[in-house]
Every structure is written in C-alpha cells, then in structure tokens.
mmCIF file with all atom_site columns, C-alpha atoms in Angstrom:
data_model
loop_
_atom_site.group_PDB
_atom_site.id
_atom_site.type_symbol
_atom_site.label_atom_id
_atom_site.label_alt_id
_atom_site.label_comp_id
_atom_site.label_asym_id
_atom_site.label_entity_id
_atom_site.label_seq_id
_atom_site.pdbx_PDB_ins_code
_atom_site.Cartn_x
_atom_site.Cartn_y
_atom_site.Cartn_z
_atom_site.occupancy
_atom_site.B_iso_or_equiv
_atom_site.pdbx_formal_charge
_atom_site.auth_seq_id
_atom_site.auth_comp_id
_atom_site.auth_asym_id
_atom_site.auth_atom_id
_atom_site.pdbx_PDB_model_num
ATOM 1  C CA . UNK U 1 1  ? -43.620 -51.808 -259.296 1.00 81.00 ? 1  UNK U CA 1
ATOM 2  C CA . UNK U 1 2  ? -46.731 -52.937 -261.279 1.00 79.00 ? 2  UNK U CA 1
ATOM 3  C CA . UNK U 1 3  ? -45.172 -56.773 -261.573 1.00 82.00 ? 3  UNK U CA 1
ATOM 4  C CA . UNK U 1 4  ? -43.872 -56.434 -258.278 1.00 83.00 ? 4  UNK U CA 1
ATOM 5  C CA . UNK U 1 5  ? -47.794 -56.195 -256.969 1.00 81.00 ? 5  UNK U CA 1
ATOM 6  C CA . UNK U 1 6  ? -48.834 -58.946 -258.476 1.00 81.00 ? 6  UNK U CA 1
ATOM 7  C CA . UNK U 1 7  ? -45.929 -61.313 -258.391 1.00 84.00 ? 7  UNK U CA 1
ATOM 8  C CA . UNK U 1 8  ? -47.308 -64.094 -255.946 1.00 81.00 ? 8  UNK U CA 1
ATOM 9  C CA . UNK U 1 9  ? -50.267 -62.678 -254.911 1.00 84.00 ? 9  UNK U CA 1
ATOM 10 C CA . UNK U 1 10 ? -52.473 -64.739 -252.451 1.00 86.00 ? 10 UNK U CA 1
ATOM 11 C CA . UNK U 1 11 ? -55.952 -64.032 -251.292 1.00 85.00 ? 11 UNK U CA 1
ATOM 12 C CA . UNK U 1 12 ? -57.898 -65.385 -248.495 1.00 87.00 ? 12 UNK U CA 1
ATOM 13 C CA . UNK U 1 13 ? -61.725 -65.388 -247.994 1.00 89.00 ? 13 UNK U CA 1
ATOM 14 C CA . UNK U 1 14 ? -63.811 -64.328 -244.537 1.00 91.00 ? 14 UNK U CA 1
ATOM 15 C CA . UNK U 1 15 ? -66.728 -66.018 -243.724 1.00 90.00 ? 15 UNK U CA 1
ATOM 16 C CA . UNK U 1 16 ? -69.712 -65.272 -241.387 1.00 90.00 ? 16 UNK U CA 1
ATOM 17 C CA . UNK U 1 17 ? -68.162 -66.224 -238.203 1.00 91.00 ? 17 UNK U CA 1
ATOM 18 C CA . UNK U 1 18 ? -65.058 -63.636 -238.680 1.00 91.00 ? 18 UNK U CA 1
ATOM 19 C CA . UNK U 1 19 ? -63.114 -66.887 -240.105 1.00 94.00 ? 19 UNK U CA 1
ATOM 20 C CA . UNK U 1 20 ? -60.495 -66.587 -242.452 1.00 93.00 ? 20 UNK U CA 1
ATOM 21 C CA . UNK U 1 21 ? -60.331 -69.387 -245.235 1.00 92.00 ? 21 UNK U CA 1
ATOM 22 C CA . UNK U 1 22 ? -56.352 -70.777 -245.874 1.00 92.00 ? 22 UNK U CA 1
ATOM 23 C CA . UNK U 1 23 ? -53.907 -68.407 -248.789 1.00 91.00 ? 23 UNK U CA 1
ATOM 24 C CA . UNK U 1 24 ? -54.867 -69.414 -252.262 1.00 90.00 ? 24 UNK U CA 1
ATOM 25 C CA . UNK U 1 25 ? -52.560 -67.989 -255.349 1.00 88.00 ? 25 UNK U CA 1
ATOM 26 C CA . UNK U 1 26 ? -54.364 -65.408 -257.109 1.00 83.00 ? 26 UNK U CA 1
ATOM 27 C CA . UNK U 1 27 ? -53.217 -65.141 -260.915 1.00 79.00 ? 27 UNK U CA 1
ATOM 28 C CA . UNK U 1 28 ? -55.699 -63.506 -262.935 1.00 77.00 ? 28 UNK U CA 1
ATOM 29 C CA . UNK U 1 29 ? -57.199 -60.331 -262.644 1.00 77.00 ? 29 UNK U CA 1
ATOM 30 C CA . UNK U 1 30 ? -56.230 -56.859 -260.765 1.00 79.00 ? 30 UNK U CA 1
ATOM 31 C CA . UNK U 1 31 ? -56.338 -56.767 -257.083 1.00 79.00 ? 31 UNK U CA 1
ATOM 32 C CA . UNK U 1 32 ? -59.373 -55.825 -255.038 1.00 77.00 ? 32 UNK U CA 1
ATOM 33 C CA . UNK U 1 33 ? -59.819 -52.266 -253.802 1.00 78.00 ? 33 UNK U CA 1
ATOM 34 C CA . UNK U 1 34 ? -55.985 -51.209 -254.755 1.00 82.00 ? 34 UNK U CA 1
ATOM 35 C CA . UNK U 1 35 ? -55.810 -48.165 -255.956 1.00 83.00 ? 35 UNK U CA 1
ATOM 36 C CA . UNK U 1 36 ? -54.360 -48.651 -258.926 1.00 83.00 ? 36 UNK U CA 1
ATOM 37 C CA . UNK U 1 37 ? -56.559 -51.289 -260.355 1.00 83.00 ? 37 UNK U CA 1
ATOM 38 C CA . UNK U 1 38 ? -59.318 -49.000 -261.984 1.00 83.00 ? 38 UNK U CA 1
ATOM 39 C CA . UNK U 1 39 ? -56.400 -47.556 -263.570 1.00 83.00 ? 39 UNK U CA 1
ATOM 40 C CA . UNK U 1 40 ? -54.686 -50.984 -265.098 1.00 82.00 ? 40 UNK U CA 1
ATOM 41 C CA . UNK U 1 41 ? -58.258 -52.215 -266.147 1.00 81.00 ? 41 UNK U CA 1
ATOM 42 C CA . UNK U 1 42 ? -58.842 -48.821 -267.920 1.00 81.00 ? 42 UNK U CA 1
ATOM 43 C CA . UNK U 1 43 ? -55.918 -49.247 -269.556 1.00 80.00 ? 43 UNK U CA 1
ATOM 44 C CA . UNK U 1 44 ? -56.150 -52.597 -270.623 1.00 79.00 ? 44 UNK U CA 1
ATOM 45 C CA . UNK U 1 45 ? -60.188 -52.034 -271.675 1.00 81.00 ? 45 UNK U CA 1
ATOM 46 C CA . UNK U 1 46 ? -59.303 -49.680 -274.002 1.00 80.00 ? 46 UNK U CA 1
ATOM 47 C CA . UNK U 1 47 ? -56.732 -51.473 -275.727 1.00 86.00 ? 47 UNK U CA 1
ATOM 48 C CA . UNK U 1 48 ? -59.238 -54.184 -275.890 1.00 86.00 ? 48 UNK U CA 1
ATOM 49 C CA . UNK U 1 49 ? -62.033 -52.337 -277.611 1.00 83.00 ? 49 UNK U CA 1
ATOM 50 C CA . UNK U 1 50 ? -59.883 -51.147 -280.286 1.00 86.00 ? 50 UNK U CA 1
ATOM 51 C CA . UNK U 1 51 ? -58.328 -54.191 -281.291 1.00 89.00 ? 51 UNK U CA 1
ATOM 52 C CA . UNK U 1 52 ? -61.971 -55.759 -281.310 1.00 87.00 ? 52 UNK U CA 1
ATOM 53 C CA . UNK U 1 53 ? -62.857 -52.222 -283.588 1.00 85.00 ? 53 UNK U CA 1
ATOM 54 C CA . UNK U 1 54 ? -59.980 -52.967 -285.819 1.00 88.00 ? 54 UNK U CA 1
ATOM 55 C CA . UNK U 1 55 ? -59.698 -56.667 -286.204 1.00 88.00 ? 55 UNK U CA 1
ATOM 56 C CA . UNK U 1 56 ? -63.424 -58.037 -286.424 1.00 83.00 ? 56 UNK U CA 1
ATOM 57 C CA . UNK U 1 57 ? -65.479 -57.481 -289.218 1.00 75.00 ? 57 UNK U CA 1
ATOM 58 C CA . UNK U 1 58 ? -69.367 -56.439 -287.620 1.00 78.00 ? 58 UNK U CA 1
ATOM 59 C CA . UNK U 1 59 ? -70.903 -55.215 -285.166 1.00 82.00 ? 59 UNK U CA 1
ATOM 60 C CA . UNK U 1 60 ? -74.652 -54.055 -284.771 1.00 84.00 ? 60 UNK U CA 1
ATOM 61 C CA . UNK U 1 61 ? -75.788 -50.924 -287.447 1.00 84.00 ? 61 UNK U CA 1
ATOM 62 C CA . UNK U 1 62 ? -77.314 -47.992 -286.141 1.00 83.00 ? 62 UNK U CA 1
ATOM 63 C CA . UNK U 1 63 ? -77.072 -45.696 -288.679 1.00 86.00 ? 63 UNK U CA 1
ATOM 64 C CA . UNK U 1 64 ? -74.877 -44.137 -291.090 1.00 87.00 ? 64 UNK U CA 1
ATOM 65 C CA . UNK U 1 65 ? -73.840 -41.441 -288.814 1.00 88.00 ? 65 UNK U CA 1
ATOM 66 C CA . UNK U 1 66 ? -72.721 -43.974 -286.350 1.00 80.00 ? 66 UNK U CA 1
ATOM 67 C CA . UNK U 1 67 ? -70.090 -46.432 -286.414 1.00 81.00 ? 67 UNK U CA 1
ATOM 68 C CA . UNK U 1 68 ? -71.132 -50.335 -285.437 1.00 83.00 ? 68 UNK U CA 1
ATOM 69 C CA . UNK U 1 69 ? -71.294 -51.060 -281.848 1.00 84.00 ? 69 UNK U CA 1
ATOM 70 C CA . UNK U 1 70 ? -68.520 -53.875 -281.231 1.00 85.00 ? 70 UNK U CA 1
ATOM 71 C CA . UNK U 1 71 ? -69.107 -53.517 -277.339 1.00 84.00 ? 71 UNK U CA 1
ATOM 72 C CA . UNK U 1 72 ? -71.075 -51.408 -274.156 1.00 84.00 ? 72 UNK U CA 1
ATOM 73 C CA . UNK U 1 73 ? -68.516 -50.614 -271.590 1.00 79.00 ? 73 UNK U CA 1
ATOM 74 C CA . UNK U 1 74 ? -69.789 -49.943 -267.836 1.00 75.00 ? 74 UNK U CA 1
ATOM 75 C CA . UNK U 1 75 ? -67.543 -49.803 -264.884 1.00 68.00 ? 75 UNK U CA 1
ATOM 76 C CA . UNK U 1 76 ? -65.534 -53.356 -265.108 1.00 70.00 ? 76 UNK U CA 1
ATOM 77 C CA . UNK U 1 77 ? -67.946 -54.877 -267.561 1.00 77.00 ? 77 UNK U CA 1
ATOM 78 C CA . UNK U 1 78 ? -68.139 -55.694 -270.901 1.00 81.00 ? 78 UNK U CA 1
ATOM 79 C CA . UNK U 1 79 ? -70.408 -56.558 -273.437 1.00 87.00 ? 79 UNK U CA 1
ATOM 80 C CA . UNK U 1 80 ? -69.961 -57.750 -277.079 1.00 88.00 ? 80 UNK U CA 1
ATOM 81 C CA . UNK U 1 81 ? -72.496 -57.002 -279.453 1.00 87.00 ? 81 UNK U CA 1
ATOM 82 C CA . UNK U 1 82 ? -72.501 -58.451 -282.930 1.00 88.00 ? 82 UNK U CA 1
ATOM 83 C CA . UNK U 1 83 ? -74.932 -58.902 -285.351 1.00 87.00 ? 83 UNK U CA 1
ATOM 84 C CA . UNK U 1 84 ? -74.755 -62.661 -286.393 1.00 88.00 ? 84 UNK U CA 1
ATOM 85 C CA . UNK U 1 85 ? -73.416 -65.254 -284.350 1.00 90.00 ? 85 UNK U CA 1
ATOM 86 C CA . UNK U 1 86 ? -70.503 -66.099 -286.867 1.00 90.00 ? 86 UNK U CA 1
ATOM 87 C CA . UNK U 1 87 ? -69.234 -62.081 -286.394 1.00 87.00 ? 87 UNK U CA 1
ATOM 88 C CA . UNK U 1 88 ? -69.940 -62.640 -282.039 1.00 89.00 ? 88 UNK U CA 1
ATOM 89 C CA . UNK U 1 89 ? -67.209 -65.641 -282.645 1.00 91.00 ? 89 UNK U CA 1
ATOM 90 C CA . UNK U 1 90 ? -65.035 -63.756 -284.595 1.00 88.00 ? 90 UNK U CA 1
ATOM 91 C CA . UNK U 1 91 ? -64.845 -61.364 -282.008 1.00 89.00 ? 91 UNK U CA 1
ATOM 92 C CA . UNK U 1 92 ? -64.602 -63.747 -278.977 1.00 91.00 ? 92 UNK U CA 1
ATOM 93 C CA . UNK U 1 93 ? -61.291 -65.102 -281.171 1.00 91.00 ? 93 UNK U CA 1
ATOM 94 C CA . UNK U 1 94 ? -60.399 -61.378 -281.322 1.00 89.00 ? 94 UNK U CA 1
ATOM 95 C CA . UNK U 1 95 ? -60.663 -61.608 -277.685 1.00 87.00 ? 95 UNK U CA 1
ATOM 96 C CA . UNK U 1 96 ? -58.782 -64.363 -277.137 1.00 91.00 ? 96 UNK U CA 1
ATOM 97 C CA . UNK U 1 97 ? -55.551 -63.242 -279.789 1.00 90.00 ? 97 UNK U CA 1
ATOM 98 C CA . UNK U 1 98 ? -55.841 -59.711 -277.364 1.00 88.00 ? 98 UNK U CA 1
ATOM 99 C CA . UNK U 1 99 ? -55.471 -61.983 -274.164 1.00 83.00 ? 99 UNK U CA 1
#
C-alpha cells in the first residue's frame, strides 16, 4: 500500500493569487499532511538513531550515568551532536551508509 502511495507522486504549489504552479515529481521524503507520514518518519528516525548509536564512535559526554548524546530528536528534526569534528563526519558517513 505504502509503495503504492508514493509510486509517482507529484506535487503542485499555490501561490497568492489562488494559482496553482504545473505537477512536479516528488521523490524524496513522506507526503504532506497524510496520515501515515508521522508514522513512516517515526519509524525510519528510530532506526536512524540507533545505527548512528551503534556504528559511530563519539558523541558529547555528560556524565558517567549517561550515555553520549549522538543526536536531539524534536518533531521531524534532527540534530547530530559530536564532540570533534572528525567524530560529526563519521557520523554524517553513518548517515549516509543508513540512507
């Protein structure tokens, strides 16, 4: 159902005078106000932060009591914190091998 949603999915933009720009192919990303998006991007997000967790080697030290901070999560956006730029790279490749 999922691929079926998204296969060929076009978009058009509205402008100020009630105008509607021409189709254009939308292939990234989860649709706009569906339902079912906040669901696919939760799933997704999650996956994401582990394999960032698992695969990079720092993130930024609190304390002993808490485990390095790879990433801040809020709504659809993510942050990655590291605590050099070398370990920020490694995790933007760690991105990028997810993807």
């Amino acid at each position: 159902m999922l691929k079926s949603m998204y296969s060929k999915l076009q978009a058009r933009v509205k402008n100020r005078s009630n105008t509607f720009s021409n189709s254009y192919c939308c292939n990234i990303g989860t649709r706009q106000g569906d339902l079912s998006s906040p669901i696919i991007f939760s799933l997704y997000i999650n996956d994401l932060c582990n394999f960032i967790r698992e695969n990079c080697r720092n993130g930024i030290f609190i304390t002993q009591e808490v485990p390095d901070i790879f990433c801040l999560m809020y709504a659809d956006d993510i942050a990655n914190c590291a605590d050099t730029a070398v370990n920020l790279q490694s995790q933007l490749n760690c991105i990028e091998r997810f993807c």
